[in-house]
Amino acid sequence: MTIQREGQTATEMVMFLPKQVAQVVNLNLYWDANSNFQVIVGRGSSGPHDSEQIALARQITALLLSSAFPHRTLPGRSDFPVLFVPAVKSAELQTWMDSVSGQRQAKAVFEIPTTKQEFGLIRDLAQKGVAHVYHDVLYGLPVALRKGLASEDIDEEDTLYLKVTKLPKRADFLHKIPSQNADLPMGSGYKYLPARTCEVDQLPFSYSQFALFIPSIMHFLETYLVAEHMCTDLFSSIHFKDLVHVVTAISASKARESTNYQRLEFLGDTVLKLLASITLMAEHANWHEGFLSHKKDHIVSNAHLASAAQQTGLDRYILTKPFTGHRWRPLYNSDLVKEQVKSTREMSTKTLADVVEALIGAAYLDGGVDKALACLAVFLPEVPWLPLSEQHRRLYNAVTDDLKLPPRFLQLEELIGYTFTKKTLLIDAMTHPSYRGPNAAMSYQRLEFLGDSVIDSIVVSTIFDRAAHLPHHEMHTIRTALVNANYLAFLSMSHRIAESKSDIIEDDSTGTFHAVETQVPLHLWQFMRTSSAEVRRAQRACVIRFEALREPIKDALCHGDKYPWALLARLEADKYFSDLIESLSGAVYVDSHASLPACEAMLENFGLLPYLRRVLDEEVHLLHPKEELGIVAGNEKVRYVAGMEGEEGERKWTCEVRVGERSVVNVGDGTSRIEAETRAADQAVGMLKGQGVGF
């Protein structure tokens, strides 16, 4: 391994391990607030090594550790499981060790000016050998420094002083240290020790510095050994290629590792829901959407996943304890072989479930859907996780293909930009449960169940492809906004094509008749098959609201810097408007033999993916007003006091927002409680931020 940083000669070391590690990546170590080292790890030979070579390596490792941690090592013990030696020829190791062992009197080393060389740690004998880092030698105490010393600290016979800083006591260099001291003037931490009271280690400082890094390097190595052991123990059938994803997946945020499972959990949650939806649809061709949803909710529930984690023994491998180095002590083989007392780990249901989902996400990144299915088979063997190709074949073959499209539905295919092979799927996707006409055997609900997961998968995959660096909570916020029912309903109501109509018009001057072509908009929602007069009335009422809100919502989506939560809430779109987007996504997925690109093309046509790209590229503010108000209010309690006012038949919702004891805003003319509260929260956020926000 090579330990390097800019402006300093690299230190080359060799590490001996009891077993070969499948994969260890490079790591960064943070020396202080302003500089860091990079440790570049390469793969060496797999041995075997003779006993004399190992014995010498143990002595060198003991020398290194006692240099940096004299009070943490046990005298006479050198049976370390991991050994470190400098990268020199084996035949030269003994000579090297002899040359760097012990100390010399500092005065003898520095009283004759020497050429520039690397010195070892300076040990202050007046302070029980406290270690310091050497910076310079001063031949005579400067007047400027004399002013900073008390008279009793000045010995006129001392003409040789060493400029030093105290060796850091910490053993954790994996985490950045606070940078509040970064701007202190150079030399503010310097001390000046008389050489006559000091000794100098023969071991060059770069090796003592490396010894300080050993606890951090060993902890980093340990995480990869844990991940490798888990893969061998639990996932031998998966053959993970990249342990980086596995280490990430088993690292809880409270462990404070360089990565944690939260992004992978976000991805794995989506993969799990999509595969569960496909599996249930293929396995139960006659199940109603309600049964499918109930079963899927059970499969993906935290309680079920946590139970699976415990049954497989996953909890043994989850990293939850943060590394601080405070109590670090070297490991000794003789202690490790003693019988270990097994302890029960207490872990929350959510953490266990999250790690299961994170491992599903890691498997998906490592080898696509096939590895994700293999991972699911480990945790949830009771579910028939068949190969995806077989599940797609079942879904496709379960659809009858003897139905012909109504003539009007030819325009529907043009509208959505996809031509179906099995027209039944398109008919089902546009059939409301209330429909009682011809070919009414199936409604859109099963396809909507599948399409919900398909859209979710496409949105999450796009986020990962374009912005994998985002914090997980931002990813959640983006997904919530893009799959929001009111937003999907707005897309459904906005999508239309022009239909040509011919009218016969009489010319008053001549008394003759001629045809006049006109273009009439034909909307997606108008193709929905329903036999309910109530649904038709609700559609017409929603269209009136849509026409009043279309331009401000469109302007916010195309040009605004924040998501129009309040405007979309005011739309109050009925659920079937958004259901159509989801059912069509499910229908295209089945008809195209599970082609996500075909589904993406449809969502591109509807405008969902262009808006998602704008959100990612332009950093549109997506946080819901009520959630943001809770953040802005800080520790103060937020209350929404909602009510209704007005005459019977014309009653409107009102909402007062109270933050602490203050009444911040009052709104009226609300179309629903949700809309009034959302709009009130939006205005309250603006007022608390000092920005007047109105509807």
CSV table of C-alpha atoms in Angstrom, one decimal, residues 376-693:
chain,number,residue,atom,x,y,z
A,376,LEU,CA,-35.0,-11.8,-2.9
A,377,ALA,CA,-35.0,-15.6,-3.0
A,378,VAL,CA,-32.6,-15.6,0.0
A,379,PHE,CA,-34.7,-13.3,2.1
A,380,LEU,CA,-38.2,-14.2,1.0
A,381,PRO,CA,-38.1,-17.8,-0.2
A,382,GLU,CA,-41.8,-18.3,0.3
A,383,VAL,CA,-42.5,-16.0,-2.7
A,384,PRO,CA,-42.1,-17.8,-6.2
A,385,TRP,CA,-39.5,-15.5,-7.6
A,386,LEU,CA,-39.4,-16.9,-11.2
A,387,PRO,CA,-37.0,-15.6,-13.8
A,388,LEU,CA,-38.4,-12.3,-15.2
A,389,SER,CA,-38.7,-13.7,-18.7
A,390,GLU,CA,-41.0,-16.4,-17.4
A,391,GLN,CA,-43.1,-13.9,-15.5
A,392,HIS,CA,-43.4,-11.7,-18.5
A,393,ARG,CA,-44.4,-14.6,-20.7
A,394,ARG,CA,-47.2,-15.5,-18.2
A,395,LEU,CA,-48.4,-11.9,-18.1
A,396,TYR,CA,-48.5,-11.6,-21.9
A,397,ASN,CA,-50.1,-15.0,-22.5
A,398,ALA,CA,-52.8,-14.4,-19.9
A,399,VAL,CA,-54.2,-11.6,-22.1
A,400,THR,CA,-56.8,-12.5,-24.7
A,401,ASP,CA,-56.1,-11.2,-28.2
A,402,ASP,CA,-59.5,-11.6,-29.9
A,403,LEU,CA,-60.8,-8.1,-29.2
A,404,LYS,CA,-60.8,-5.4,-31.8
A,405,LEU,CA,-60.5,-1.7,-30.8
A,406,PRO,CA,-63.5,0.5,-31.1
A,407,PRO,CA,-62.9,2.8,-34.0
A,408,ARG,CA,-62.4,5.8,-31.7
A,409,PHE,CA,-59.6,4.0,-29.9
A,410,LEU,CA,-57.4,4.2,-33.0
A,411,GLN,CA,-57.0,7.9,-32.1
A,412,LEU,CA,-56.2,6.8,-28.5
A,413,GLU,CA,-53.1,4.9,-29.7
A,414,GLU,CA,-52.0,8.0,-31.6
A,415,LEU,CA,-52.6,10.1,-28.5
A,416,ILE,CA,-50.4,7.9,-26.2
A,417,GLY,CA,-47.8,7.2,-28.9
A,418,TYR,CA,-47.9,3.4,-28.8
A,419,THR,CA,-49.6,0.8,-31.0
A,420,PHE,CA,-50.7,-2.3,-29.1
A,421,THR,CA,-50.3,-5.8,-30.3
A,422,LYS,CA,-52.9,-7.0,-27.8
A,423,LYS,CA,-55.7,-4.5,-28.1
A,424,THR,CA,-57.4,-5.9,-25.0
A,425,LEU,CA,-54.8,-4.3,-22.9
A,426,LEU,CA,-55.6,-0.8,-24.2
A,427,ILE,CA,-59.4,-1.4,-23.7
A,428,ASP,CA,-58.9,-2.7,-20.1
A,429,ALA,CA,-56.5,0.2,-19.3
A,430,MET,CA,-59.3,2.7,-20.2
A,431,THR,CA,-62.2,0.9,-18.5
A,432,HIS,CA,-63.5,2.3,-15.2
A,433,PRO,CA,-64.9,-0.2,-12.7
A,434,SER,CA,-68.3,1.3,-13.2
A,435,TYR,CA,-68.5,0.3,-16.9
A,436,ARG,CA,-71.3,-2.1,-17.8
A,437,GLY,CA,-71.1,-2.1,-21.6
A,438,PRO,CA,-69.6,-4.6,-24.1
A,439,ASN,CA,-66.3,-6.2,-23.2
A,440,ALA,CA,-66.6,-5.2,-19.6
A,441,ALA,CA,-65.0,-8.3,-18.1
A,442,MET,CA,-61.9,-6.4,-16.7
A,443,SER,CA,-61.3,-2.8,-15.5
A,444,TYR,CA,-58.1,-0.9,-15.4
A,445,GLN,CA,-57.4,-1.6,-11.7
A,446,ARG,CA,-55.0,-4.6,-12.1
A,447,LEU,CA,-53.0,-2.7,-14.8
A,448,GLU,CA,-53.0,0.4,-12.6
A,449,PHE,CA,-51.6,-1.7,-9.7
A,450,LEU,CA,-48.7,-2.8,-12.0
A,451,GLY,CA,-48.3,0.6,-13.7
A,452,ASP,CA,-47.8,2.4,-10.3
A,453,SER,CA,-44.7,0.3,-9.7
A,454,VAL,CA,-43.5,0.8,-13.3
A,455,ILE,CA,-43.7,4.6,-13.1
A,456,ASP,CA,-42.0,4.5,-9.7
A,457,SER,CA,-39.2,2.4,-11.1
A,458,ILE,CA,-38.6,4.7,-14.1
A,459,VAL,CA,-38.6,7.8,-12.0
A,460,VAL,CA,-36.1,6.3,-9.5
A,461,SER,CA,-33.9,4.9,-12.2
A,462,THR,CA,-33.7,8.3,-13.9
A,463,ILE,CA,-32.8,9.9,-10.6
A,464,PHE,CA,-30.0,7.4,-10.1
A,465,ASP,CA,-28.8,7.8,-13.7
A,466,ARG,CA,-28.7,11.6,-13.7
A,467,ALA,CA,-28.1,12.5,-10.0
A,468,ALA,CA,-26.8,9.5,-8.0
A,469,HIS,CA,-24.9,12.0,-5.8
A,470,LEU,CA,-28.1,13.5,-4.3
A,471,PRO,CA,-28.8,12.8,-0.6
A,472,HIS,CA,-31.5,10.2,-0.1
A,473,HIS,CA,-34.0,12.6,1.4
A,474,GLU,CA,-33.8,14.7,-1.8
A,475,MET,CA,-34.4,11.6,-3.9
A,476,HIS,CA,-37.5,10.8,-1.8
A,477,THR,CA,-38.8,14.4,-2.3
A,478,ILE,CA,-38.3,14.2,-6.0
A,479,ARG,CA,-40.1,10.8,-6.3
A,480,THR,CA,-43.0,12.0,-4.1
A,481,ALA,CA,-43.5,15.1,-6.3
A,482,LEU,CA,-43.3,13.2,-9.6
A,483,VAL,CA,-45.7,10.3,-8.7
A,484,ASN,CA,-48.1,12.6,-6.9
A,485,ALA,CA,-51.7,11.8,-7.9
A,486,ASN,CA,-52.6,15.4,-8.5
A,487,TYR,CA,-49.6,15.9,-10.8
A,488,LEU,CA,-50.3,12.7,-12.8
A,489,ALA,CA,-54.0,13.8,-13.0
A,490,PHE,CA,-52.9,17.2,-14.4
A,491,LEU,CA,-50.8,15.4,-17.1
A,492,SER,CA,-53.8,13.1,-17.9
A,493,MET,CA,-56.1,16.1,-18.3
A,494,SER,CA,-53.5,18.1,-20.3
A,495,HIS,CA,-52.7,15.4,-22.8
A,496,ARG,CA,-54.7,15.7,-26.0
A,497,ILE,CA,-54.7,15.6,-29.8
A,498,ALA,CA,-56.7,17.6,-32.3
A,499,GLU,CA,-59.6,15.8,-33.9
A,500,SER,CA,-60.9,17.0,-37.2
A,501,LYS,CA,-64.6,17.6,-37.5
A,502,SER,CA,-66.7,18.6,-40.5
A,503,ASP,CA,-69.7,20.8,-40.2
A,504,ILE,CA,-72.1,21.6,-43.0
A,505,ILE,CA,-72.7,25.3,-43.2
A,506,GLU,CA,-75.3,27.2,-45.3
A,507,ASP,CA,-74.1,30.3,-47.2
A,508,ASP,CA,-76.8,32.9,-46.5
A,509,SER,CA,-76.0,34.9,-49.6
A,510,THR,CA,-76.2,32.0,-52.0
A,511,GLY,CA,-78.3,29.5,-50.2
A,512,THR,CA,-75.8,26.8,-50.9
A,513,PHE,CA,-74.2,24.4,-48.4
A,514,HIS,CA,-70.5,23.5,-47.9
A,515,ALA,CA,-68.3,21.6,-45.5
A,516,VAL,CA,-66.1,23.4,-42.9
A,517,GLU,CA,-63.3,21.6,-41.2
A,518,THR,CA,-62.6,22.4,-37.5
A,519,GLN,CA,-60.1,21.1,-35.1
A,520,VAL,CA,-61.5,20.0,-31.7
A,521,PRO,CA,-59.3,18.9,-28.8
A,522,LEU,CA,-59.6,15.3,-27.8
A,523,HIS,CA,-58.4,14.6,-24.3
A,524,LEU,CA,-57.2,11.4,-22.8
A,525,TRP,CA,-59.8,11.3,-20.0
A,526,GLN,CA,-62.6,11.4,-22.6
A,527,PHE,CA,-61.6,7.9,-23.7
A,528,MET,CA,-62.3,6.4,-20.3
A,529,ARG,CA,-65.2,3.9,-20.5
A,530,THR,CA,-67.7,4.4,-17.7
A,531,SER,CA,-71.4,3.7,-17.2
A,532,SER,CA,-71.8,6.1,-14.2
A,533,ALA,CA,-73.6,9.4,-14.7
A,534,GLU,CA,-72.0,10.5,-11.4
A,535,VAL,CA,-68.5,9.9,-12.8
A,536,ARG,CA,-69.4,11.9,-15.9
A,537,ARG,CA,-70.7,14.8,-13.8
A,538,ALA,CA,-67.5,14.7,-11.6
A,539,GLN,CA,-65.4,14.7,-14.8
A,540,ARG,CA,-67.1,17.8,-16.1
A,541,ALA,CA,-66.8,19.6,-12.8
A,542,CYS,CA,-63.1,18.8,-12.6
A,543,VAL,CA,-62.6,20.0,-16.2
A,544,ILE,CA,-64.0,23.4,-15.2
A,545,ARG,CA,-61.4,23.6,-12.4
A,546,PHE,CA,-58.7,22.4,-14.7
A,547,GLU,CA,-59.5,25.1,-17.3
A,548,ALA,CA,-59.2,27.8,-14.6
A,549,LEU,CA,-55.9,26.4,-13.3
A,550,ARG,CA,-54.2,25.0,-16.4
A,551,GLU,CA,-52.1,28.1,-17.3
A,552,PRO,CA,-50.8,28.9,-13.8
A,553,ILE,CA,-49.9,25.2,-13.2
A,554,LYS,CA,-48.4,24.9,-16.6
A,555,ASP,CA,-46.3,28.0,-16.1
A,556,ALA,CA,-45.1,26.8,-12.7
A,557,LEU,CA,-44.1,23.4,-14.2
A,558,CYS,CA,-42.4,24.9,-17.2
A,559,HIS,CA,-40.8,28.0,-15.7
A,560,GLY,CA,-41.3,28.1,-12.0
A,561,ASP,CA,-38.6,27.6,-9.4
A,562,LYS,CA,-40.9,25.5,-7.1
A,563,TYR,CA,-43.4,22.7,-7.4
A,564,PRO,CA,-47.0,24.0,-7.4
A,565,TRP,CA,-48.3,22.0,-4.5
A,566,ALA,CA,-51.1,24.4,-3.6
A,567,LEU,CA,-52.3,24.8,-7.2
A,568,LEU,CA,-52.4,21.1,-7.8
A,569,ALA,CA,-54.3,20.6,-4.5
A,570,ARG,CA,-56.9,23.2,-5.7
A,571,LEU,CA,-57.4,21.1,-8.8
A,572,GLU,CA,-58.9,18.4,-6.6
A,573,ALA,CA,-58.7,15.8,-9.4
A,574,ASP,CA,-60.6,12.6,-9.0
A,575,LYS,CA,-58.3,9.5,-8.6
A,576,TYR,CA,-59.3,8.0,-11.9
A,577,PHE,CA,-57.5,10.8,-13.8
A,578,SER,CA,-54.2,9.7,-12.4
A,579,ASP,CA,-55.2,6.0,-12.6
A,580,LEU,CA,-55.3,6.3,-16.4
A,581,ILE,CA,-51.6,7.2,-16.5
A,582,GLU,CA,-50.7,4.3,-14.3
A,583,SER,CA,-53.0,1.7,-16.1
A,584,LEU,CA,-51.6,2.7,-19.5
A,585,SER,CA,-48.1,2.3,-18.1
A,586,GLY,CA,-48.9,-1.2,-16.9
A,587,ALA,CA,-50.6,-2.0,-20.3
A,588,VAL,CA,-47.6,-0.9,-22.3
A,589,TYR,CA,-45.3,-2.8,-20.0
A,590,VAL,CA,-47.2,-6.1,-20.6
A,591,ASP,CA,-47.8,-5.6,-24.3
A,592,SER,CA,-44.2,-4.7,-25.0
A,593,HIS,CA,-42.9,-7.8,-23.2
A,594,ALA,CA,-41.6,-5.7,-20.2
A,595,SER,CA,-39.9,-3.0,-22.3
A,596,LEU,CA,-39.2,-0.1,-19.8
A,597,PRO,CA,-37.9,2.0,-22.8
A,598,ALA,CA,-41.4,1.7,-24.3
A,599,CYS,CA,-43.0,2.9,-21.1
A,600,GLU,CA,-40.4,5.7,-20.8
A,601,ALA,CA,-41.4,6.8,-24.4
A,602,MET,CA,-45.0,7.1,-23.3
A,603,LEU,CA,-44.1,9.0,-20.1
A,604,GLU,CA,-41.9,11.3,-22.3
A,605,ASN,CA,-44.9,11.9,-24.5
A,606,PHE,CA,-47.0,12.8,-21.5
A,607,GLY,CA,-44.4,15.2,-20.2
A,608,LEU,CA,-43.4,13.5,-17.0
A,609,LEU,CA,-39.8,12.7,-17.9
A,610,PRO,CA,-39.1,16.2,-19.4
A,611,TYR,CA,-40.2,17.7,-16.1
A,612,LEU,CA,-38.1,15.2,-14.1
A,613,ARG,CA,-35.1,16.3,-16.1
A,614,ARG,CA,-35.9,19.9,-15.5
A,615,VAL,CA,-36.2,19.2,-11.7
A,616,LEU,CA,-32.8,17.5,-11.7
A,617,ASP,CA,-31.0,20.0,-13.9
A,618,GLU,CA,-32.5,23.3,-12.5
A,619,GLU,CA,-32.9,22.3,-8.8
A,620,VAL,CA,-36.6,23.1,-8.6
A,621,HIS,CA,-37.8,23.4,-5.0
A,622,LEU,CA,-40.0,20.4,-4.4
A,623,LEU,CA,-40.6,20.2,-0.6
A,624,HIS,CA,-44.2,20.2,0.4
A,625,PRO,CA,-45.3,23.4,2.1
A,626,LYS,CA,-46.5,21.7,5.3
A,627,GLU,CA,-43.2,19.8,5.6
A,628,GLU,CA,-41.2,23.0,4.9
A,629,LEU,CA,-43.2,25.0,7.4
A,630,GLY,CA,-42.3,22.4,10.1
A,631,ILE,CA,-38.6,23.0,9.3
A,632,VAL,CA,-38.9,26.8,9.2
A,633,ALA,CA,-40.8,26.8,12.5
A,634,GLY,CA,-38.0,25.1,14.2
A,635,ASN,CA,-38.9,24.0,17.7
A,636,GLU,CA,-42.2,25.8,17.7
A,637,LYS,CA,-45.4,23.8,17.3
A,638,VAL,CA,-47.4,24.3,14.1
A,639,ARG,CA,-51.2,24.0,14.2
A,640,TYR,CA,-53.7,24.2,11.4
A,641,VAL,CA,-57.2,25.4,12.5
A,642,ALA,CA,-59.5,24.5,9.6
A,643,GLY,CA,-63.2,25.3,9.3
A,644,MET,CA,-66.0,26.1,6.8
A,645,GLU,CA,-67.9,29.3,6.2
A,646,GLY,CA,-70.6,30.5,3.8
A,647,GLU,CA,-74.2,29.7,2.9
A,648,GLU,CA,-75.4,26.1,2.4
A,649,GLY,CA,-74.3,24.9,-1.0
A,650,GLU,CA,-71.6,27.6,-1.3
A,651,ARG,CA,-69.5,26.7,1.8
A,652,LYS,CA,-65.8,27.2,1.5
A,653,TRP,CA,-62.9,26.0,3.6
A,654,THR,CA,-60.8,28.3,5.8
A,655,CYS,CA,-57.5,27.7,7.5
A,656,GLU,CA,-55.5,29.6,10.1
A,657,VAL,CA,-51.9,28.6,10.7
A,658,ARG,CA,-50.5,29.1,14.2
A,659,VAL,CA,-46.8,28.8,14.9
A,660,GLY,CA,-46.3,28.7,18.7
A,661,GLU,CA,-48.7,31.3,20.1
A,662,ARG,CA,-48.7,33.4,16.9
A,663,SER,CA,-51.3,33.5,14.2
A,664,VAL,CA,-49.2,33.6,11.1
A,665,VAL,CA,-51.8,33.5,8.3
A,666,ASN,CA,-55.5,33.1,7.5
A,667,VAL,CA,-56.8,31.9,4.1
A,668,GLY,CA,-60.4,31.4,2.9
A,669,ASP,CA,-62.1,30.3,-0.3
A,670,GLY,CA,-60.7,26.8,0.1
A,671,THR,CA,-62.1,24.1,-2.2
A,672,SER,CA,-61.1,21.4,0.4
A,673,ARG,CA,-59.5,21.1,3.7
A,674,ILE,CA,-56.3,19.7,2.1
A,675,GLU,CA,-56.2,22.5,-0.4
A,676,ALA,CA,-56.8,25.2,2.3
A,677,GLU,CA,-54.1,23.8,4.6
A,678,THR,CA,-51.6,23.4,1.8
A,679,ARG,CA,-52.1,27.0,0.6
A,680,ALA,CA,-52.0,28.4,4.1
A,681,ALA,CA,-48.7,26.5,4.8
A,682,ASP,CA,-47.3,27.9,1.5
A,683,GLN,CA,-48.1,31.4,2.5
A,684,ALA,CA,-46.9,30.9,6.1
A,685,VAL,CA,-43.5,29.7,4.9
A,686,GLY,CA,-43.2,32.8,2.8
A,687,MET,CA,-44.1,35.1,5.6
A,688,LEU,CA,-41.7,33.4,8.1
A,689,LYS,CA,-38.9,33.7,5.5
A,690,GLY,CA,-39.8,37.3,5.0
A,691,GLN,CA,-41.2,36.8,1.5
A,692,GLY,CA,-44.8,37.7,0.9
A,693,VAL,CA,-46.3,34.6,-0.7
